[in-house]
mmCIF file of C-alpha atoms and ligand atoms in Angstrom:
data_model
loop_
_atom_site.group_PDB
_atom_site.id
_atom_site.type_symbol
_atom_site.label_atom_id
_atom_site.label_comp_id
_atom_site.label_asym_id
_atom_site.label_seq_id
_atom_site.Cartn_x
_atom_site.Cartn_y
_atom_site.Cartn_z
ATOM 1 C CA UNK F 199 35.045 -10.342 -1.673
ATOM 2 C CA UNK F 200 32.643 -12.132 -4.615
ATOM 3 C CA UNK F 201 29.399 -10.106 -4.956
ATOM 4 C CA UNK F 202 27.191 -12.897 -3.911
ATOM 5 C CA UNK F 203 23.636 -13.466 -3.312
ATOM 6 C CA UNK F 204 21.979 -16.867 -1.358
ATOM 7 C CA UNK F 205 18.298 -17.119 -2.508
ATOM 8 C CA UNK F 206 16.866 -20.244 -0.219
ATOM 9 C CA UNK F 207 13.548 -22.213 -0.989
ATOM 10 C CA UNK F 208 11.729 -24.635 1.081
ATOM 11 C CA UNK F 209 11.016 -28.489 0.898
ATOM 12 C CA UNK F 210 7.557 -29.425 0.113
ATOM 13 C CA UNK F 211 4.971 -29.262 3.495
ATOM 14 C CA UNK F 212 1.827 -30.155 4.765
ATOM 15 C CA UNK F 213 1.787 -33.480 2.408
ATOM 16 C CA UNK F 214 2.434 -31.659 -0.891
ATOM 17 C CA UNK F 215 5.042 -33.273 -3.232
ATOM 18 C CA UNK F 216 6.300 -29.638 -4.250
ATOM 19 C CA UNK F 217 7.411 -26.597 -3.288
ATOM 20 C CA UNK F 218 7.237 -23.269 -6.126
ATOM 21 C CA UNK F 219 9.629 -21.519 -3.848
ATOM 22 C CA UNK F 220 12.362 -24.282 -4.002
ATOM 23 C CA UNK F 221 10.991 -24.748 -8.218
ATOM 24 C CA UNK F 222 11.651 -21.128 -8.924
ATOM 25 C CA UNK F 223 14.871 -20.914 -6.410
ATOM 26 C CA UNK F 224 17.248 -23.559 -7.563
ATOM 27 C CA UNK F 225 16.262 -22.403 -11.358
ATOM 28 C CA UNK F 226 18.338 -19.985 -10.376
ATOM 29 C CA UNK F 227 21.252 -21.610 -9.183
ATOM 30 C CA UNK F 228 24.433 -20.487 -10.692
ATOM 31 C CA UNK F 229 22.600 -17.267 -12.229
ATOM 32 C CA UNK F 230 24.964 -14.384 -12.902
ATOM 33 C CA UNK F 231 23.965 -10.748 -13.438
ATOM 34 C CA UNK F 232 25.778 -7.723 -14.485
ATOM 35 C CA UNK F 233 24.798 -4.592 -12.499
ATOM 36 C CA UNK F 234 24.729 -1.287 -14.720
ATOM 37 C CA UNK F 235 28.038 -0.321 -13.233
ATOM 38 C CA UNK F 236 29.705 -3.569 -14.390
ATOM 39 C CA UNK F 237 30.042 -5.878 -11.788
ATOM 40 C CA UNK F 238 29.144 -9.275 -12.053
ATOM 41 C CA UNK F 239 27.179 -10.976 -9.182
ATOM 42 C CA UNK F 240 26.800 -14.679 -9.091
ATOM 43 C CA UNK F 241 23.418 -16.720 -7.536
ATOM 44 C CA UNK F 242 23.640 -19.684 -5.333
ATOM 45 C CA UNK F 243 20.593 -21.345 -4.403
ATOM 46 C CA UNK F 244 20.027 -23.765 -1.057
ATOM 47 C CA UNK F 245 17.068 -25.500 -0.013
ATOM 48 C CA UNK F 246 16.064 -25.357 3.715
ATOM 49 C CA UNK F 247 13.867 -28.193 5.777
ATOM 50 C CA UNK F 248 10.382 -26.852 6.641
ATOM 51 C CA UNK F 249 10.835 -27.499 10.243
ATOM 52 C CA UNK F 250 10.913 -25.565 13.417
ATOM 53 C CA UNK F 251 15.150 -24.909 14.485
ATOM 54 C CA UNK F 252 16.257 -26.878 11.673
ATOM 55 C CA UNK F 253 15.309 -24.376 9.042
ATOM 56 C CA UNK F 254 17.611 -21.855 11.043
ATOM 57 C CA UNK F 255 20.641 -24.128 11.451
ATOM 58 C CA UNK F 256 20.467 -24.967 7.159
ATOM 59 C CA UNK F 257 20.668 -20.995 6.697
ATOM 60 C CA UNK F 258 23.676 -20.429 9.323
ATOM 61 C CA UNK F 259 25.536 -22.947 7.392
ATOM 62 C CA UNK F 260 24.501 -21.500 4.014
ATOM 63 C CA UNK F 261 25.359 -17.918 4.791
ATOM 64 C CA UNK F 262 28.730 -19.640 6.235
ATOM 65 C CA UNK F 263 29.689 -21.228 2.984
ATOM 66 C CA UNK F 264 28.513 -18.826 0.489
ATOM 67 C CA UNK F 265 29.496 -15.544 2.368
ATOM 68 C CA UNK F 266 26.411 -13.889 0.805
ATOM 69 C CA UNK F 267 25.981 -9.805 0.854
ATOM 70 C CA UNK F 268 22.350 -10.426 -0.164
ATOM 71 C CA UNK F 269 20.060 -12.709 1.067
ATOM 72 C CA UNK F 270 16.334 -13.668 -0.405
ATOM 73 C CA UNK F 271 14.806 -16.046 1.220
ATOM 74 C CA UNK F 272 11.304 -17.604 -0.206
ATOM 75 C CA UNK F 273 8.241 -19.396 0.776
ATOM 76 C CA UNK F 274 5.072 -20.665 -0.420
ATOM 77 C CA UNK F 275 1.893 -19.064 0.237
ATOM 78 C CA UNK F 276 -1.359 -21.205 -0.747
ATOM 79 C CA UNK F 277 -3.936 -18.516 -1.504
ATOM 80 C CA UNK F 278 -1.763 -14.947 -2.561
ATOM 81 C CA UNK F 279 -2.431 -14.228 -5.744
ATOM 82 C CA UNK F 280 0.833 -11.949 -6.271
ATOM 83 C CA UNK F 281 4.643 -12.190 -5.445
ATOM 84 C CA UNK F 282 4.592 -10.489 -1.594
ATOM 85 C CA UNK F 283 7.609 -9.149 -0.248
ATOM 86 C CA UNK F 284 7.198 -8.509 3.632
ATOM 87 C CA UNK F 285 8.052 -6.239 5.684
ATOM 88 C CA UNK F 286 7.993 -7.759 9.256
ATOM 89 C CA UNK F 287 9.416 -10.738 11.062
ATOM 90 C CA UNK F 288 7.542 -11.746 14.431
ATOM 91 C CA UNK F 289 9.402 -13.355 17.510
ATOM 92 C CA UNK F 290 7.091 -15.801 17.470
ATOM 93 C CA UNK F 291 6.472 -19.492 16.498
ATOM 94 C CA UNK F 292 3.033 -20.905 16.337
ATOM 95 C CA UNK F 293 2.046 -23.375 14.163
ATOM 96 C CA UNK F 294 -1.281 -24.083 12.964
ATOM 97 C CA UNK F 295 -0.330 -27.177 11.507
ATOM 98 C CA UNK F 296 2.749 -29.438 12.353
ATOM 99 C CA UNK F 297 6.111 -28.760 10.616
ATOM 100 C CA UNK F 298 7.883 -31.932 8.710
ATOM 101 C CA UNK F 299 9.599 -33.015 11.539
ATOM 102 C CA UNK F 300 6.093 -33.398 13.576
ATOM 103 C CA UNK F 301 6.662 -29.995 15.983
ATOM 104 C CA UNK F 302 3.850 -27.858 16.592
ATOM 105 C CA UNK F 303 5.099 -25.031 18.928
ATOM 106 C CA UNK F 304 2.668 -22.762 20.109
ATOM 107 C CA UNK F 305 3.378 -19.232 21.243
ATOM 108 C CA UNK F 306 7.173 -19.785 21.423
ATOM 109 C CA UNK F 307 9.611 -17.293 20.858
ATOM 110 C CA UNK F 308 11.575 -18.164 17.433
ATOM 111 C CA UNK F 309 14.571 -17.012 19.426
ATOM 112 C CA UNK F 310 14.136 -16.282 23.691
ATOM 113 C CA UNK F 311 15.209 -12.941 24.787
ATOM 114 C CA UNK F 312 15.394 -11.433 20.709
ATOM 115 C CA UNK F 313 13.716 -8.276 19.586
ATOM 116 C CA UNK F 314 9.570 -8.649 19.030
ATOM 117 C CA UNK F 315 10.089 -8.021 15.540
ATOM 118 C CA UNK F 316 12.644 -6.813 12.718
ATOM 119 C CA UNK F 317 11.929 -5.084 9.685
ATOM 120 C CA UNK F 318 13.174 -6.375 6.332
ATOM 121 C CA UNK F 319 16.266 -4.515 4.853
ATOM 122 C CA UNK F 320 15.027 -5.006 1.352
ATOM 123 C CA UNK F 321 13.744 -2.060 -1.084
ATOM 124 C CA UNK F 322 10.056 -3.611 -0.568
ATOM 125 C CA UNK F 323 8.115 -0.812 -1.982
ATOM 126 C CA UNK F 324 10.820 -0.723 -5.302
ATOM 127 C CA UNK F 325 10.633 -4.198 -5.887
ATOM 128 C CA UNK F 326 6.987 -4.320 -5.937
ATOM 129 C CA UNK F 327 7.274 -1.270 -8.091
ATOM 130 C CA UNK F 328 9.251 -3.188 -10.455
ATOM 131 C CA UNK F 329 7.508 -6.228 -10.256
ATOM 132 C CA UNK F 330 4.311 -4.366 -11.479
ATOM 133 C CA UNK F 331 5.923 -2.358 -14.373
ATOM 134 C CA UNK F 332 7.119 -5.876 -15.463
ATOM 135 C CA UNK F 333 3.297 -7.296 -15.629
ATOM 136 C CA UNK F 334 3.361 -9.569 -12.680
ATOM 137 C CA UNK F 335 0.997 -8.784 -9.875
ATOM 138 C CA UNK F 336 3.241 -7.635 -5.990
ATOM 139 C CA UNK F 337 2.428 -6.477 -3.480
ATOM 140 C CA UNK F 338 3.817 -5.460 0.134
ATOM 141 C CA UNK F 339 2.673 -8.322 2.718
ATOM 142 C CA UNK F 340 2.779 -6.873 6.440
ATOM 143 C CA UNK F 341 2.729 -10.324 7.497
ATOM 144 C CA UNK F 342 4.500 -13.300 6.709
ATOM 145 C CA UNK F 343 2.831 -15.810 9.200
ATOM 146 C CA UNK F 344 3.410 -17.566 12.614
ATOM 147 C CA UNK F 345 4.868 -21.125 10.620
ATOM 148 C CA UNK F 346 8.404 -21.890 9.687
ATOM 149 C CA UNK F 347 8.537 -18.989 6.955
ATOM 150 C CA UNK F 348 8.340 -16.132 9.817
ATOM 151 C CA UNK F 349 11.029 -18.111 11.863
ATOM 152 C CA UNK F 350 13.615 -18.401 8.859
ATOM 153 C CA UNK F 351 12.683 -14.737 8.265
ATOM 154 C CA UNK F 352 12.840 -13.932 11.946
ATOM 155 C CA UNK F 353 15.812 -16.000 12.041
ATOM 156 C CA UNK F 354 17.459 -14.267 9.153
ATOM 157 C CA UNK F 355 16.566 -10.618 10.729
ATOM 158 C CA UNK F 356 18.255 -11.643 14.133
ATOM 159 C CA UNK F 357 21.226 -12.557 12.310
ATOM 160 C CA UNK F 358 22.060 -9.752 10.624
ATOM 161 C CA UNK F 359 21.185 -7.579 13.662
ATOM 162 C CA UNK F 360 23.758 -9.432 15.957
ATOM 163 C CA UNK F 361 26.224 -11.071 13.743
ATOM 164 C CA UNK F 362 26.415 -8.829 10.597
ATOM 165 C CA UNK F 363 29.404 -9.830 8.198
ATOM 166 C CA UNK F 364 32.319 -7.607 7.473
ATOM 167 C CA UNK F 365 31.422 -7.097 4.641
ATOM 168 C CA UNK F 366 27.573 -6.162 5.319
ATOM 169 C CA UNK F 367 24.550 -7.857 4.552
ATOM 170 C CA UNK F 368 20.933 -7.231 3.857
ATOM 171 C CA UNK F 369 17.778 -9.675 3.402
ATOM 172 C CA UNK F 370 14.339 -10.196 3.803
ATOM 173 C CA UNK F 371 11.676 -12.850 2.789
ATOM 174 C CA UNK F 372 9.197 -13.227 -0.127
ATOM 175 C CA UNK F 373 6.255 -15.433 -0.375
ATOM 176 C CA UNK F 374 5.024 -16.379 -3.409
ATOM 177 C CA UNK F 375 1.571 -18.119 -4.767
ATOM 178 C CA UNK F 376 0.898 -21.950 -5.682
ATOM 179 C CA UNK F 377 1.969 -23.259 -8.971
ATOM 180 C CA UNK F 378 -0.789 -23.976 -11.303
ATOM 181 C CA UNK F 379 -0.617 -27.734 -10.934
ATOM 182 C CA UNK F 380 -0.815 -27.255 -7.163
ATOM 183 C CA UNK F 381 -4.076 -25.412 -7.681
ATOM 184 C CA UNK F 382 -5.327 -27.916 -10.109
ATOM 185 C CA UNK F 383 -5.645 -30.675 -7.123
ATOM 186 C CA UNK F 384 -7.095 -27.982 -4.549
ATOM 187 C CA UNK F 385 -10.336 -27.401 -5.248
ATOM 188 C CA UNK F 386 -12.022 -23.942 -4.587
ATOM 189 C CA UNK F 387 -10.226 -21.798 -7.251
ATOM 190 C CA UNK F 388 -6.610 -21.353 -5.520
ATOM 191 C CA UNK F 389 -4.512 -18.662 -7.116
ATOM 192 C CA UNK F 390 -1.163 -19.660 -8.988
ATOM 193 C CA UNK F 391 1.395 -18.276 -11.031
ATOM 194 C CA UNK F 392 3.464 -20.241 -13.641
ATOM 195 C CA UNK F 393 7.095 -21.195 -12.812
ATOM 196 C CA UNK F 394 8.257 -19.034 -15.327
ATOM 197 C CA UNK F 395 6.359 -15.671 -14.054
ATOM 198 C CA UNK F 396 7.581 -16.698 -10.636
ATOM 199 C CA UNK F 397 11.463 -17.384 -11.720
ATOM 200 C CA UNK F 398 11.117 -14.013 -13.360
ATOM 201 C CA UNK F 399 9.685 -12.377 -10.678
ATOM 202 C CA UNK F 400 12.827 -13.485 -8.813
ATOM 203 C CA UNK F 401 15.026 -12.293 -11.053
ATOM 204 C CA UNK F 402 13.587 -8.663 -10.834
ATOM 205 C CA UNK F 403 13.402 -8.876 -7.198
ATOM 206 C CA UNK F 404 17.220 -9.800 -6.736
ATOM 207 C CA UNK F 405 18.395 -7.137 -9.031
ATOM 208 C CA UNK F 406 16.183 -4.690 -7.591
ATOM 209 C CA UNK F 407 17.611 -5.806 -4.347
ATOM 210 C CA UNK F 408 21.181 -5.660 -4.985
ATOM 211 C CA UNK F 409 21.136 -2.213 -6.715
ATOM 212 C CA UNK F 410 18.256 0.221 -4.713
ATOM 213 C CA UNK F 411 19.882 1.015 -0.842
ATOM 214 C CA UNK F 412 17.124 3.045 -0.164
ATOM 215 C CA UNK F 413 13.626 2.116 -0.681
ATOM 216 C CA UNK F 414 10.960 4.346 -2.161
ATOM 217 C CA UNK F 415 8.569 6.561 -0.117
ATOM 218 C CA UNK F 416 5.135 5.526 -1.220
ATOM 219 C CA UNK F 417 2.458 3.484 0.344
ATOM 220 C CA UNK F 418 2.173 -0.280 0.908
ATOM 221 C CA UNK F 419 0.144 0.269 3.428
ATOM 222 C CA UNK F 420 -3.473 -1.362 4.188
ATOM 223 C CA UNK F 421 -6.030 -0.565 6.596
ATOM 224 C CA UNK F 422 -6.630 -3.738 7.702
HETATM 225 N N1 PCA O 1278 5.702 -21.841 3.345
HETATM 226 C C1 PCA O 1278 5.435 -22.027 4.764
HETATM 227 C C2 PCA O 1278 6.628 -22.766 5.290
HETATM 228 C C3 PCA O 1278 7.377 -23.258 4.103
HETATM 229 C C4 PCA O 1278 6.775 -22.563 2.950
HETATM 230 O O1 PCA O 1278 7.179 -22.616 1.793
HETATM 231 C C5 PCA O 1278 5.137 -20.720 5.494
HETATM 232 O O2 PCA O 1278 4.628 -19.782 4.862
HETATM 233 O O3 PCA O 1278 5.413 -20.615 6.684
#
């Protein structure tokens, strides 16, 4: 079995003509990495439609084909200022705005009869740890939304709960903030990051997430 990681972006939404999380995902396409015990892991990159069902069907086939033991899947997130992990996937769709293919669902389960809610099996806390030492502002997110990130993520979760590969497989979701050119033509002072500090940010986060199996013990809490 090839040590193999899917990282999956998302088409541009809500009438923007770009998406940072498909920018900094398929810059990584074909990326190989050597762990410190030697072995060499290879990087495939997919981009999924931001729409309702359809996003879930593009990362069946994609965890078909590439037979991933890692998965990292990404979104956009207009207004974080840092690279968020999170930690929780709802069972539930409900979109404040319409997805690309026009569907709104509101206060629909992402899958009927499912769990209320997974938990990420990503080192969170240690990638945020490394994220920081590197310079580039993380944090946990205990949210990632009611809109088609939380259903791939939900999506995701529910797959590996039910139908986990023999050869075992972990993933989670991170959102990341605008691209500066993307806060240029929003006015109010948007946060961004630059493509590069968000590729890197990716890179960190992948090898963090390949090597730690058991995440560190210290708050990423909030109280609100
Ligand atoms: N962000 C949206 C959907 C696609 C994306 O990149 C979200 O956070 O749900």
């Amino acid at each position: 079995m090839k040590p193999r990681v899917l990282l999956t972006g998302f088409e541009p939404f809500d009438r923007d003509s770009i998406n940072p999380s498909w920018e900094a995902v398929r810059a990584l396409d074909g990326w190989r990495f050597e762990t410190p015990a030697g072995e060499g892991v290879e990087v495939q990159a997919r981009r999924m439609p931001c729409a309702f069902g359809a996003a879930l069907q593009s990362l069946d086939a994609a965890i078909d084909e590439v037979q991933p033991q890692l998965v990292l899947a990404i979104g956009q997130a207009g207004g974080r200022s840092e690279i968020t992990p999170e930690r929780v996937a709802i069972n539930l769709d409900d979109g404040r705005i319409c997805d690309n293919a026009g569907c709104q669902p509101i206060d629909l389960p992402v899958i009927e009869g499912a769990p209320a809610a997974y938990f990420s099996t990503l080192p969170i806390k240690a990638m945020v740890r490394e994220l920081r030492a590197a310079g580039i502002p993380a944090a946990v997110s205990n949210s990632a939304g009611t809109f088609v990130c939380n259903h791939l993520f939900f999506g995701l979760m529910h797959r590996i709960a039910v139908r986990p590969l023999a050869h075992g497989l972990r993933g989670g979701f991170i959102h990341i903030p605008l691209l500066p050119e993307q806060a240029a033509r929003l006015p109010g002072g948007l946060p961004s990051l630059s493509l590069d500090t968000i590729v890197e940010a990716l890179r960190i986060s992948v090898r963090t997430a390949w090597q730690v199996r058991q995440d560190l013990r210290e708050t990423g809490g909030t109280l609100n």
